[in-house]
Coordinates of N, CA and C in Angstrom, one line a residue:
Chain N
D23 N 67.4 123.5 106.4 CA 69.4 123.7 105.7 C 69.8 124.1 103.9
I24 N 70.2 124.5 103.7 CA 70.5 124.1 102.6 C 71.8 124.0 102.1
Q25 N 71.7 122.8 100.9 CA 73.0 121.4 101.4 C 74.0 122.4 99.5
M26 N 75.7 121.9 99.9 CA 76.2 122.0 99.2 C 76.3 121.0 99.1
T27 N 76.7 121.0 97.7 CA 77.2 119.7 97.1 C 78.6 119.9 96.3
Q28 N 79.0 119.1 95.8 CA 80.7 119.2 95.5 C 80.8 118.8 94.0
S29 N 81.7 119.4 93.1 CA 82.0 117.3 92.3 C 83.0 118.6 91.4
P30 N 83.4 117.1 91.2 CA 84.0 116.5 91.5 C 84.9 115.7 93.1
S31 N 84.6 115.0 93.5 CA 84.5 114.5 94.8 C 86.7 114.7 94.5
S32 N 87.1 114.3 94.0 CA 88.2 114.0 93.8 C 88.8 114.0 92.1
L33 N 89.8 114.9 92.1 CA 90.5 114.8 90.6 C 91.9 114.7 91.0
S34 N 92.5 114.0 90.0 CA 94.2 114.4 89.5 C 94.2 114.5 88.4
A35 N 95.3 115.9 88.5 CA 96.3 117.2 87.4 C 97.1 116.8 87.4
S36 N 97.7 117.4 86.3 CA 99.5 117.8 86.4 C 99.4 119.2 86.7
V37 N 100.9 119.4 86.9 CA 101.4 121.1 86.9 C 100.8 121.5 86.0
G38 N 99.8 122.7 85.1 CA 99.8 124.2 83.8 C 98.7 123.3 83.6
D39 N 98.3 122.6 84.2 CA 96.5 122.2 84.0 C 95.8 123.4 84.4
R40 N 94.6 123.1 83.2 CA 93.3 124.3 84.2 C 92.3 123.8 84.3
V41 N 91.7 123.3 86.1 CA 91.3 122.8 87.1 C 90.0 123.6 87.6
T42 N 88.4 122.5 86.9 CA 87.2 123.2 87.5 C 86.4 122.1 88.3
I43 N 86.2 123.2 89.4 CA 85.7 122.7 90.5 C 84.2 122.9 90.7
T44 N 83.0 122.5 91.1 CA 81.8 122.8 90.4 C 80.8 122.8 92.2
C45 N 80.8 123.9 92.5 CA 79.8 123.4 93.1 C 77.9 123.8 93.1
R46 N 77.0 122.8 94.3 CA 76.3 123.2 94.1 C 75.0 123.9 95.6
A47 N 73.7 124.6 95.6 CA 73.4 124.7 96.6 C 71.4 124.0 96.4
S48 N 70.9 123.6 97.3 CA 70.0 123.0 97.4 C 68.6 124.1 96.7
Q49 N 69.2 125.6 97.1 CA 68.3 126.4 96.9 C 69.5 127.7 96.6
S50 N 68.6 128.5 95.5 CA 69.1 129.6 95.3 C 69.8 130.7 96.3
I51 N 71.0 131.2 96.4 CA 72.0 131.3 97.4 C 72.2 132.9 96.4
S52 N 72.0 133.3 95.7 CA 72.3 134.9 94.9 C 73.8 134.4 94.1
T53 N 75.0 135.3 95.0 CA 76.2 134.8 95.0 C 77.0 134.7 96.5
Y54 N 76.2 134.1 97.3 CA 76.8 133.9 99.1 C 77.3 132.3 99.0
V55 N 78.5 132.3 98.0 CA 79.8 131.1 97.9 C 81.2 131.9 97.8
N56 N 81.8 130.6 99.8 CA 83.0 131.7 99.6 C 83.2 130.7 99.1
W57 N 85.1 131.0 98.9 CA 86.1 129.0 99.2 C 86.6 129.1 99.5
Y58 N 87.9 128.1 100.2 CA 88.7 127.6 100.8 C 88.9 126.4 100.7
Q59 N 91.1 127.1 100.6 CA 91.8 125.8 100.0 C 92.4 124.5 101.6
Q60 N 92.3 123.9 102.1 CA 93.0 123.0 103.1 C 94.2 122.1 102.6
K61 N 94.8 122.4 103.3 CA 96.3 122.0 102.6 C 96.2 120.3 104.2
P62 N 96.9 119.5 104.4 CA 97.1 118.2 105.2 C 97.3 119.1 106.9
G63 N 97.0 118.6 107.5 CA 97.4 119.6 108.4 C 97.1 121.1 109.0
N64 N 96.6 121.8 108.4 CA 96.6 123.0 108.2 C 94.8 124.0 108.7
A65 N 94.7 125.2 108.8 CA 92.9 125.4 108.7 C 93.2 125.4 107.1
P66 N 91.6 125.2 107.4 CA 92.1 126.4 106.0 C 91.4 128.2 105.6
A67 N 92.0 127.9 104.7 CA 92.7 129.5 103.9 C 91.7 130.4 103.3
I68 N 91.0 130.7 103.5 CA 90.1 131.9 102.0 C 90.8 131.8 101.2
L69 N 89.8 131.6 99.6 CA 90.4 131.8 98.2 C 89.7 133.5 98.0
M70 N 88.4 132.1 97.5 CA 87.5 134.0 97.0 C 85.8 133.8 98.2
F71 N 85.0 134.9 98.0 CA 84.5 135.2 98.4 C 83.4 135.7 98.0
A72 N 82.3 135.4 98.4 CA 80.7 136.3 96.7 C 80.9 136.6 95.9
A73 N 81.1 135.1 95.9 CA 82.1 133.5 94.9 C 82.5 133.8 93.5
S74 N 83.0 135.0 93.7 CA 84.3 136.0 92.3 C 85.5 136.8 92.9
R75 N 84.8 136.9 94.3 CA 86.2 138.3 94.7 C 86.7 137.3 94.8
L76 N 88.2 137.7 94.3 CA 89.8 137.3 94.8 C 90.0 137.8 96.7
Q77 N 90.1 136.9 97.7 CA 91.2 137.2 98.5 C 92.8 138.3 98.4
G78 N 92.6 139.0 99.2 CA 93.9 139.8 99.0 C 94.7 138.8 99.3
G79 N 95.9 139.1 98.4 CA 96.8 137.4 98.7 C 96.9 136.6 97.9
V80 N 95.7 136.2 97.7 CA 95.2 134.9 96.6 C 96.0 135.1 95.5
P81 N 96.7 134.0 94.3 CA 97.5 133.9 92.7 C 95.5 134.5 92.0
S82 N 96.0 135.0 90.9 CA 94.8 135.3 90.3 C 94.6 134.5 89.1
R83 N 95.1 133.4 89.5 CA 95.7 132.2 88.7 C 93.7 131.0 89.5
F84 N 93.5 131.7 90.0 CA 92.3 131.7 90.7 C 91.2 132.1 90.6
S85 N 90.1 131.4 90.0 CA 89.2 132.5 90.3 C 87.9 131.8 90.2
G86 N 86.9 132.4 90.5 CA 85.2 131.8 90.8 C 84.1 132.7 90.3
S87 N 83.0 131.7 89.7 CA 81.4 132.1 89.0 C 80.5 131.7 89.8
G88 N 79.3 132.6 88.7 CA 78.4 132.1 89.6 C 77.7 132.2 90.2
S89 N 76.6 132.5 89.7 CA 75.1 132.4 90.5 C 74.2 132.1 91.0
G90 N 73.1 131.9 91.8 CA 72.2 131.2 92.0 C 72.0 129.5 93.0
T91 N 72.6 128.5 91.5 CA 72.1 127.2 92.7 C 74.0 126.7 92.7
D92 N 74.7 127.5 91.3 CA 75.7 126.8 90.9 C 76.7 128.1 90.8
F93 N 77.9 126.8 91.3 CA 79.6 127.7 91.2 C 80.3 127.1 91.0
T94 N 81.7 128.1 90.4 CA 82.6 126.7 89.8 C 83.5 128.2 90.7
L95 N 85.0 127.1 90.9 CA 86.3 128.0 91.2 C 86.7 127.5 90.6
T96 N 87.8 127.9 89.4 CA 88.6 127.2 87.7 C 89.7 127.5 88.7
I97 N 91.3 127.4 88.4 CA 92.1 127.5 88.9 C 93.0 127.5 87.3
S98 N 93.0 128.2 87.0 CA 93.5 128.4 85.5 C 95.0 127.7 84.7
S99 N 96.1 127.2 85.7 CA 97.7 126.5 85.5 C 97.9 126.3 86.5
L100 N 98.1 125.1 87.3 CA 97.7 124.2 88.6 C 98.8 124.3 88.3
Q101 N 100.1 124.9 89.7 CA 101.3 125.0 90.5 C 101.0 123.6 91.5
P102 N 102.5 123.2 92.1 CA 102.4 122.8 93.1 C 102.2 122.3 93.9
E103 N 101.8 124.3 94.5 CA 101.4 124.7 96.0 C 99.9 124.4 96.0
D104 N 99.3 123.8 94.6 CA 98.0 123.8 94.8 C 97.7 123.0 94.7
F105 N 98.3 121.6 94.5 CA 98.0 119.6 95.3 C 96.9 120.3 97.1
A106 N 95.4 120.2 96.3 CA 94.8 119.9 98.4 C 93.0 119.9 98.1
T107 N 92.8 120.0 99.2 CA 91.8 120.5 98.9 C 91.3 120.6 98.9
Y108 N 89.4 121.9 98.3 CA 89.1 122.9 97.8 C 87.5 122.6 99.1
Y109 N 87.1 123.5 99.1 CA 85.5 123.8 100.0 C 84.8 124.5 99.7
C110 N 83.5 124.3 99.1 CA 83.0 125.3 98.7 C 82.0 125.9 99.7
Q111 N 81.6 127.1 100.2 CA 80.3 127.5 101.9 C 79.5 128.8 101.3
Q112 N 78.6 127.7 102.2 CA 77.1 129.1 102.0 C 77.4 130.5 102.9
S113 N 77.2 131.0 102.6 CA 77.5 132.2 104.0 C 75.3 132.6 103.3
F114 N 75.0 132.7 103.0 CA 73.3 133.0 102.9 C 72.2 132.9 103.7
S115 N 71.9 131.9 104.2 CA 71.2 131.5 105.2 C 72.1 130.0 106.9
A116 N 71.8 130.8 108.0 CA 72.5 129.6 108.7 C 72.2 128.6 109.1
P117 N 72.3 127.2 108.9 CA 73.8 127.1 108.7 C 74.8 127.2 108.4
F118 N 75.8 127.9 107.9 CA 76.4 128.4 106.8 C 77.7 126.9 106.7
D119 N 76.6 126.5 105.8 CA 77.6 125.1 105.8 C 78.5 124.8 104.6
F120 N 78.7 123.7 104.5 CA 80.2 123.7 103.4 C 79.9 122.7 102.3
G121 N 80.8 122.9 102.1 CA 79.9 121.2 100.7 C 81.4 120.4 101.0
P122 N 81.3 119.2 100.5 CA 82.2 117.6 101.1 C 83.3 117.7 100.0
G123 N 84.4 118.9 99.6 CA 85.2 119.0 99.6 C 85.5 118.7 98.4
T124 N 86.7 118.7 97.5 CA 87.7 118.3 96.4 C 88.7 117.9 96.2
R125 N 89.4 117.3 96.6 CA 91.0 117.2 96.5 C 91.8 116.6 94.9
V126 N 92.4 117.6 95.0 CA 93.7 117.9 94.3 C 94.7 117.1 94.4
D127 N 95.0 116.7 93.6 CA 96.1 115.9 93.7 C 96.8 115.1 92.8
V128 N 97.7 115.1 93.1 CA 99.5 115.0 91.1 C 99.0 113.3 90.4
K129 N 98.5 113.7 89.3 CA 98.9 113.1 88.6 C 99.3 112.0 88.3
Chain R
Q25 N 99.9 141.8 113.6 CA 99.0 141.4 112.6 C 98.2 140.2 113.9
V26 N 96.9 139.8 112.6 CA 95.8 139.1 112.7 C 96.1 137.6 113.8
Q27 N 95.6 137.5 114.3 CA 95.7 135.5 115.4 C 94.9 135.0 116.2
L28 N 94.7 134.3 115.7 CA 93.2 133.4 116.4 C 95.1 132.1 117.2
V29 N 95.1 132.5 118.3 CA 95.8 131.4 119.1 C 94.9 130.3 119.8
Q30 N 94.5 129.2 120.0 CA 93.7 128.1 120.7 C 93.8 127.1 121.2
S31 N 93.8 125.7 123.0 CA 95.0 126.0 123.3 C 95.2 124.3 123.3
G32 N 95.4 124.2 123.8 CA 96.1 122.1 123.2 C 95.2 121.4 123.3
N33 N 95.8 120.4 122.8 CA 94.8 119.1 122.6 C 94.2 118.9 124.0
E34 N 92.2 118.7 123.3 CA 92.1 117.8 124.9 C 91.6 116.0 124.8
V35 N 91.8 116.0 126.1 CA 91.4 114.0 126.1 C 90.4 114.2 127.0
K36 N 88.6 113.6 126.7 CA 87.7 114.0 127.6 C 86.9 112.6 127.7
K37 N 86.5 111.8 128.1 CA 85.7 110.8 128.8 C 84.7 110.6 128.0
P38 N 83.7 109.8 127.7 CA 82.0 110.6 126.9 C 81.0 111.3 128.2
G39 N 80.5 111.4 127.5 CA 78.9 112.5 129.0 C 80.0 113.6 128.9
A40 N 81.6 114.0 129.4 CA 82.2 114.7 129.5 C 81.8 116.6 128.9
S41 N 82.3 117.0 129.7 CA 81.8 118.5 128.7 C 83.7 119.7 128.6
V42 N 83.8 119.7 126.7 CA 85.8 120.8 126.8 C 84.8 122.5 126.7
K43 N 86.0 122.7 127.3 CA 85.6 124.0 126.7 C 87.2 124.8 126.4
V44 N 87.0 124.7 125.1 CA 88.4 125.3 123.9 C 88.3 126.9 123.8
P45 N 89.1 127.5 124.6 CA 89.7 129.3 124.1 C 90.8 129.2 123.0
C46 N 90.2 130.5 122.4 CA 90.1 131.2 121.2 C 90.7 131.9 121.7
K47 N 92.2 133.3 121.6 CA 92.4 133.9 121.9 C 92.8 134.8 120.3
V48 N 92.6 135.9 120.4 CA 92.7 137.0 119.5 C 93.7 138.1 119.3
S49 N 94.1 138.4 118.3 CA 95.2 139.8 118.3 C 94.9 139.8 117.3
G50 N 95.4 141.3 117.2 CA 95.7 142.5 116.1 C 94.8 143.3 115.2
Y51 N 93.8 143.3 116.4 CA 92.5 143.6 115.9 C 91.5 144.4 116.8
S52 N 90.9 144.9 116.5 CA 89.3 145.1 117.6 C 88.4 143.9 117.9
F53 N 88.3 143.5 118.5 CA 87.3 142.1 119.4 C 86.5 142.4 118.6
A54 N 85.6 143.4 119.2 CA 84.3 144.2 118.7 C 83.9 144.4 117.3
R55 N 84.7 144.6 116.6 CA 84.2 144.4 115.3 C 84.1 143.8 114.8
Y56 N 84.3 142.0 115.1 CA 84.5 140.8 114.0 C 83.4 140.1 115.0
G57 N 82.9 139.1 114.6 CA 82.3 137.6 115.0 C 83.2 136.9 115.0
I58 N 83.3 135.6 115.9 CA 83.9 134.7 115.7 C 83.1 133.2 115.3
S59 N 83.0 132.8 114.7 CA 82.9 131.5 114.6 C 83.9 130.3 114.8
W60 N 82.7 129.3 114.8 CA 83.5 127.6 115.1 C 83.7 126.4 114.5
V61 N 84.3 126.2 113.6 CA 84.2 124.7 113.2 C 85.1 123.6 113.3
R62 N 84.2 122.9 112.8 CA 84.7 121.7 113.5 C 85.4 120.3 112.1
Q63 N 85.9 119.7 112.2 CA 86.5 118.7 111.6 C 87.1 117.2 111.9
T64 N 86.4 116.2 111.4 CA 86.2 115.4 111.9 C 87.6 115.0 111.4
P65 N 88.6 113.5 111.8 CA 90.0 112.9 111.3 C 89.2 112.6 109.9
G66 N 90.3 113.6 108.7 CA 89.9 112.6 107.4 C 88.2 112.9 106.3
Q67 N 87.3 113.8 107.6 CA 86.7 113.9 106.6 C 86.0 115.4 106.4
G68 N 85.2 116.0 106.6 CA 85.0 117.0 105.3 C 85.2 118.8 107.3
L69 N 84.0 120.0 106.6 CA 84.1 120.6 107.7 C 82.9 121.1 108.2
E70 N 82.8 121.4 109.9 CA 80.7 121.7 110.0 C 81.1 122.9 110.4
W71 N 80.2 123.4 110.1 CA 80.3 125.1 110.7 C 79.1 124.9 112.2
M72 N 79.5 125.4 113.1 CA 78.7 124.8 113.8 C 77.8 126.1 115.0
G73 N 78.7 127.2 114.9 CA 78.0 128.3 115.0 C 78.6 129.8 115.7
W74 N 78.3 130.3 115.6 CA 78.9 132.1 115.8 C 78.5 133.1 116.6
I75 N 79.6 133.5 116.9 CA 79.5 135.0 118.5 C 79.3 136.4 117.6
S76 N 79.1 137.1 118.1 CA 79.3 139.2 118.1 C 80.8 139.3 119.2
G77 N 81.5 139.9 118.4 CA 82.6 140.0 119.1 C 82.0 141.5 119.8
Y78 N 80.4 142.3 118.9 CA 80.2 143.2 119.5 C 79.0 142.9 121.1
N79 N 78.5 142.5 121.1 CA 77.2 142.3 121.6 C 76.4 141.0 122.7
G80 N 77.7 140.1 121.8 CA 78.0 138.2 122.5 C 76.5 137.8 122.4
D81 N 76.2 138.0 120.9 CA 75.1 137.7 120.0 C 75.4 136.3 119.8
T82 N 74.4 135.1 119.3 CA 75.0 133.4 119.3 C 73.7 133.0 118.0
N83 N 75.0 132.4 117.2 CA 74.0 131.8 116.4 C 74.0 130.8 116.4
Y84 N 73.6 129.3 116.9 CA 74.3 127.9 116.3 C 74.0 127.2 115.8
A85 N 74.5 125.8 114.7 CA 73.8 125.1 114.7 C 72.1 123.9 114.8
Q86 N 71.5 123.7 114.4 CA 70.4 123.3 115.0 C 71.1 121.7 115.8
I87 N 71.9 121.2 114.2 CA 72.4 119.7 114.9 C 72.7 119.8 116.8
L88 N 73.2 121.2 117.5 CA 73.9 121.3 118.0 C 73.5 121.6 119.6
Q89 N 72.5 122.1 118.8 CA 71.3 122.8 120.1 C 71.7 122.4 121.7
G90 N 71.3 123.2 122.3 CA 71.1 122.5 123.7 C 72.7 121.5 124.4
R91 N 73.2 121.2 123.4 CA 74.6 121.2 123.6 C 75.8 121.9 123.7
V92 N 75.6 122.7 123.1 CA 77.2 123.7 122.4 C 76.8 125.6 123.5
T93 N 77.1 125.9 123.4 CA 77.5 127.4 124.6 C 78.8 128.1 123.6
L94 N 78.5 129.7 122.8 CA 79.8 130.2 122.7 C 79.8 131.4 123.9
T95 N 80.8 132.0 123.9 CA 80.5 133.0 125.0 C 82.2 133.9 124.8
T96 N 81.8 135.0 125.5 CA 83.5 135.4 124.7 C 83.3 136.4 126.1
D97 N 84.8 136.6 126.4 CA 85.2 137.8 127.8 C 86.6 139.5 126.9
T98 N 85.3 139.7 127.3 CA 86.4 141.2 126.5 C 87.4 141.5 127.4
S99 N 87.7 140.9 127.9 CA 88.6 141.7 128.8 C 90.0 140.6 128.4
T100 N 90.1 139.8 128.3 CA 91.5 139.5 127.4 C 90.6 138.9 125.8
S101 N 89.9 139.1 125.5 CA 90.1 138.9 123.8 C 89.6 137.9 123.3
T102 N 89.5 137.0 124.1 CA 88.7 135.3 124.5 C 88.2 134.8 124.0
V103 N 88.0 134.1 123.3 CA 86.3 134.1 122.7 C 86.5 131.9 123.3
Y104 N 85.4 131.6 123.5 CA 84.8 129.8 124.7 C 83.6 129.1 123.3
L105 N 84.5 127.7 123.1 CA 83.3 127.0 122.5 C 83.6 126.2 123.4
E106 N 82.3 125.6 124.3 CA 82.7 124.5 125.2 C 81.0 124.0 124.9
L107 N 81.8 122.8 124.4 CA 80.5 122.0 124.6 C 80.2 120.9 125.9
R108 N 78.9 120.3 125.6 CA 79.1 119.2 126.0 C 78.2 117.7 126.5
S109 N 78.1 117.5 127.3 CA 77.4 115.7 126.5 C 78.1 114.9 125.9
L110 N 79.8 114.7 125.4 CA 80.3 115.1 125.5 C 80.6 113.6 124.0
R111 N 79.5 112.5 122.8 CA 80.0 111.5 122.4 C 81.5 112.1 121.9
S112 N 81.2 109.9 120.5 CA 83.1 109.7 120.2 C 82.7 110.3 119.4
D113 N 81.2 110.9 118.8 CA 81.7 111.0 117.5 C 82.0 112.4 117.6
D114 N 82.0 113.6 118.8 CA 82.7 115.0 118.5 C 83.9 114.6 118.6
T115 N 84.8 113.5 118.4 CA 86.4 113.3 118.5 C 86.0 114.4 117.1
A116 N 86.9 115.4 116.8 CA 87.2 116.2 116.0 C 88.5 117.5 115.6
I117 N 88.9 117.9 114.9 CA 90.0 119.4 115.5 C 88.6 120.1 115.8
Y118 N 88.7 121.2 116.1 CA 87.9 122.3 116.0 C 88.4 123.2 116.2
F119 N 88.2 124.2 115.2 CA 89.3 125.5 114.9 C 87.9 126.6 115.1
C120 N 88.0 127.6 115.6 CA 87.7 129.6 115.2 C 88.8 130.2 114.2
A121 N 87.6 131.2 113.7 CA 87.8 131.9 112.7 C 87.5 132.9 112.8
R122 N 87.3 134.2 111.7 CA 87.4 135.3 112.6 C 86.4 135.4 111.2
D123 N 85.8 136.1 111.4 CA 83.8 136.5 110.4 C 84.7 137.6 109.7
S124 N 84.2 138.1 108.1 CA 85.0 139.0 108.2 C 83.6 139.7 107.5
L125 N 82.7 140.7 106.4 CA 81.8 140.8 106.9 C 81.8 142.1 105.2
H126 N 82.0 141.9 104.2 CA 82.2 142.5 102.8 C 80.8 142.7 102.1
G127 N 80.4 144.1 102.2 CA 78.8 144.6 101.0 C 78.2 143.6 101.5
G128 N 78.0 143.1 102.2 CA 77.3 141.8 103.4 C 77.2 140.6 103.2
N129 N 78.1 140.2 102.4 CA 78.7 138.8 102.4 C 79.9 138.4 103.7
S130 N 79.6 137.5 104.4 CA 80.5 136.9 105.6 C 81.4 136.1 105.1
F131 N 82.5 135.5 105.8 CA 83.4 134.9 105.4 C 84.8 134.4 106.2
L132 N 85.8 133.8 106.1 CA 86.1 133.3 108.0 C 87.7 133.9 106.9
D133 N 88.3 134.4 107.4 CA 89.9 134.9 107.0 C 91.0 135.2 107.6
Y134 N 90.4 134.9 109.0 CA 91.5 134.7 109.3 C 90.9 133.3 110.9
W135 N 92.2 132.5 110.8 CA 91.9 130.7 111.4 C 92.4 130.4 112.9
G136 N 91.9 130.1 114.2 CA 93.1 129.6 114.6 C 93.3 128.0 114.0
Q137 N 94.6 127.6 114.5 CA 95.3 126.6 114.1 C 94.6 124.9 115.0
G138 N 93.6 125.4 115.5 CA 92.9 124.1 115.5 C 93.4 123.3 117.6
T139 N 92.3 122.6 117.3 CA 92.4 121.6 119.0 C 91.7 121.0 118.7
L140 N 92.7 119.3 118.9 CA 92.1 118.2 119.0 C 91.3 118.1 120.1
V141 N 89.9 117.9 119.9 CA 89.3 116.8 120.7 C 89.7 115.7 120.8
T142 N 89.4 114.9 121.7 CA 89.6 113.2 121.7 C 88.4 112.9 122.8
V143 N 87.7 111.8 122.2 CA 86.4 111.7 123.9 C 86.8 109.8 123.2
S144 N 86.7 109.6 124.6 CA 87.4 108.6 124.7 C 87.2 107.4 125.6
S145 N 86.3 106.9 126.1 CA 86.6 106.0 127.3 C 87.6 105.1 127.5

């Protein structure tokens, strides 16, 4: 199975900050990575698929990059509605596991 | 609009089974698969398995093999998750999600609201 790790596990930031979250796969997975945002009490919501493709309706301040084993999700200017937990997921081979999540909270 | 509607919360005793429905609407049932993901309280997301809306093919997480079964009822556009031999560590919120495909990459684009299954004696 492919293991997904994320760093940091949590971070504190202020509105307007640039935030970068890293995801690493235990083996090369090309660009088969998705990113989700989850707010308390809600289901996750897709942000990005295929490492860098923005899902329709997602603000352009979100961007993704990477291939192989290392991936990043960047929020260029953090907004109040962006405080949430972010998960990466590999879609290269089953089981399509998620990373452990990165919680972004208010500094 | 696309909707995935799940049933209300369930409380089960250890050793029992639970069958959680996920009724979909707003798209052609046969064109997409459905994945199930669970989340233990305060913890991360665990992929459980996938079922094709086209032909009922399935793919399960190895760790759940033998205890989980996904089925579809095409007449009602409903997908069912059955989990047997429940243990306390199966206590979690269970989500169904539509599995979308774009250029060979699959991702979960619409989610149900989740069903809390509590396993307790």
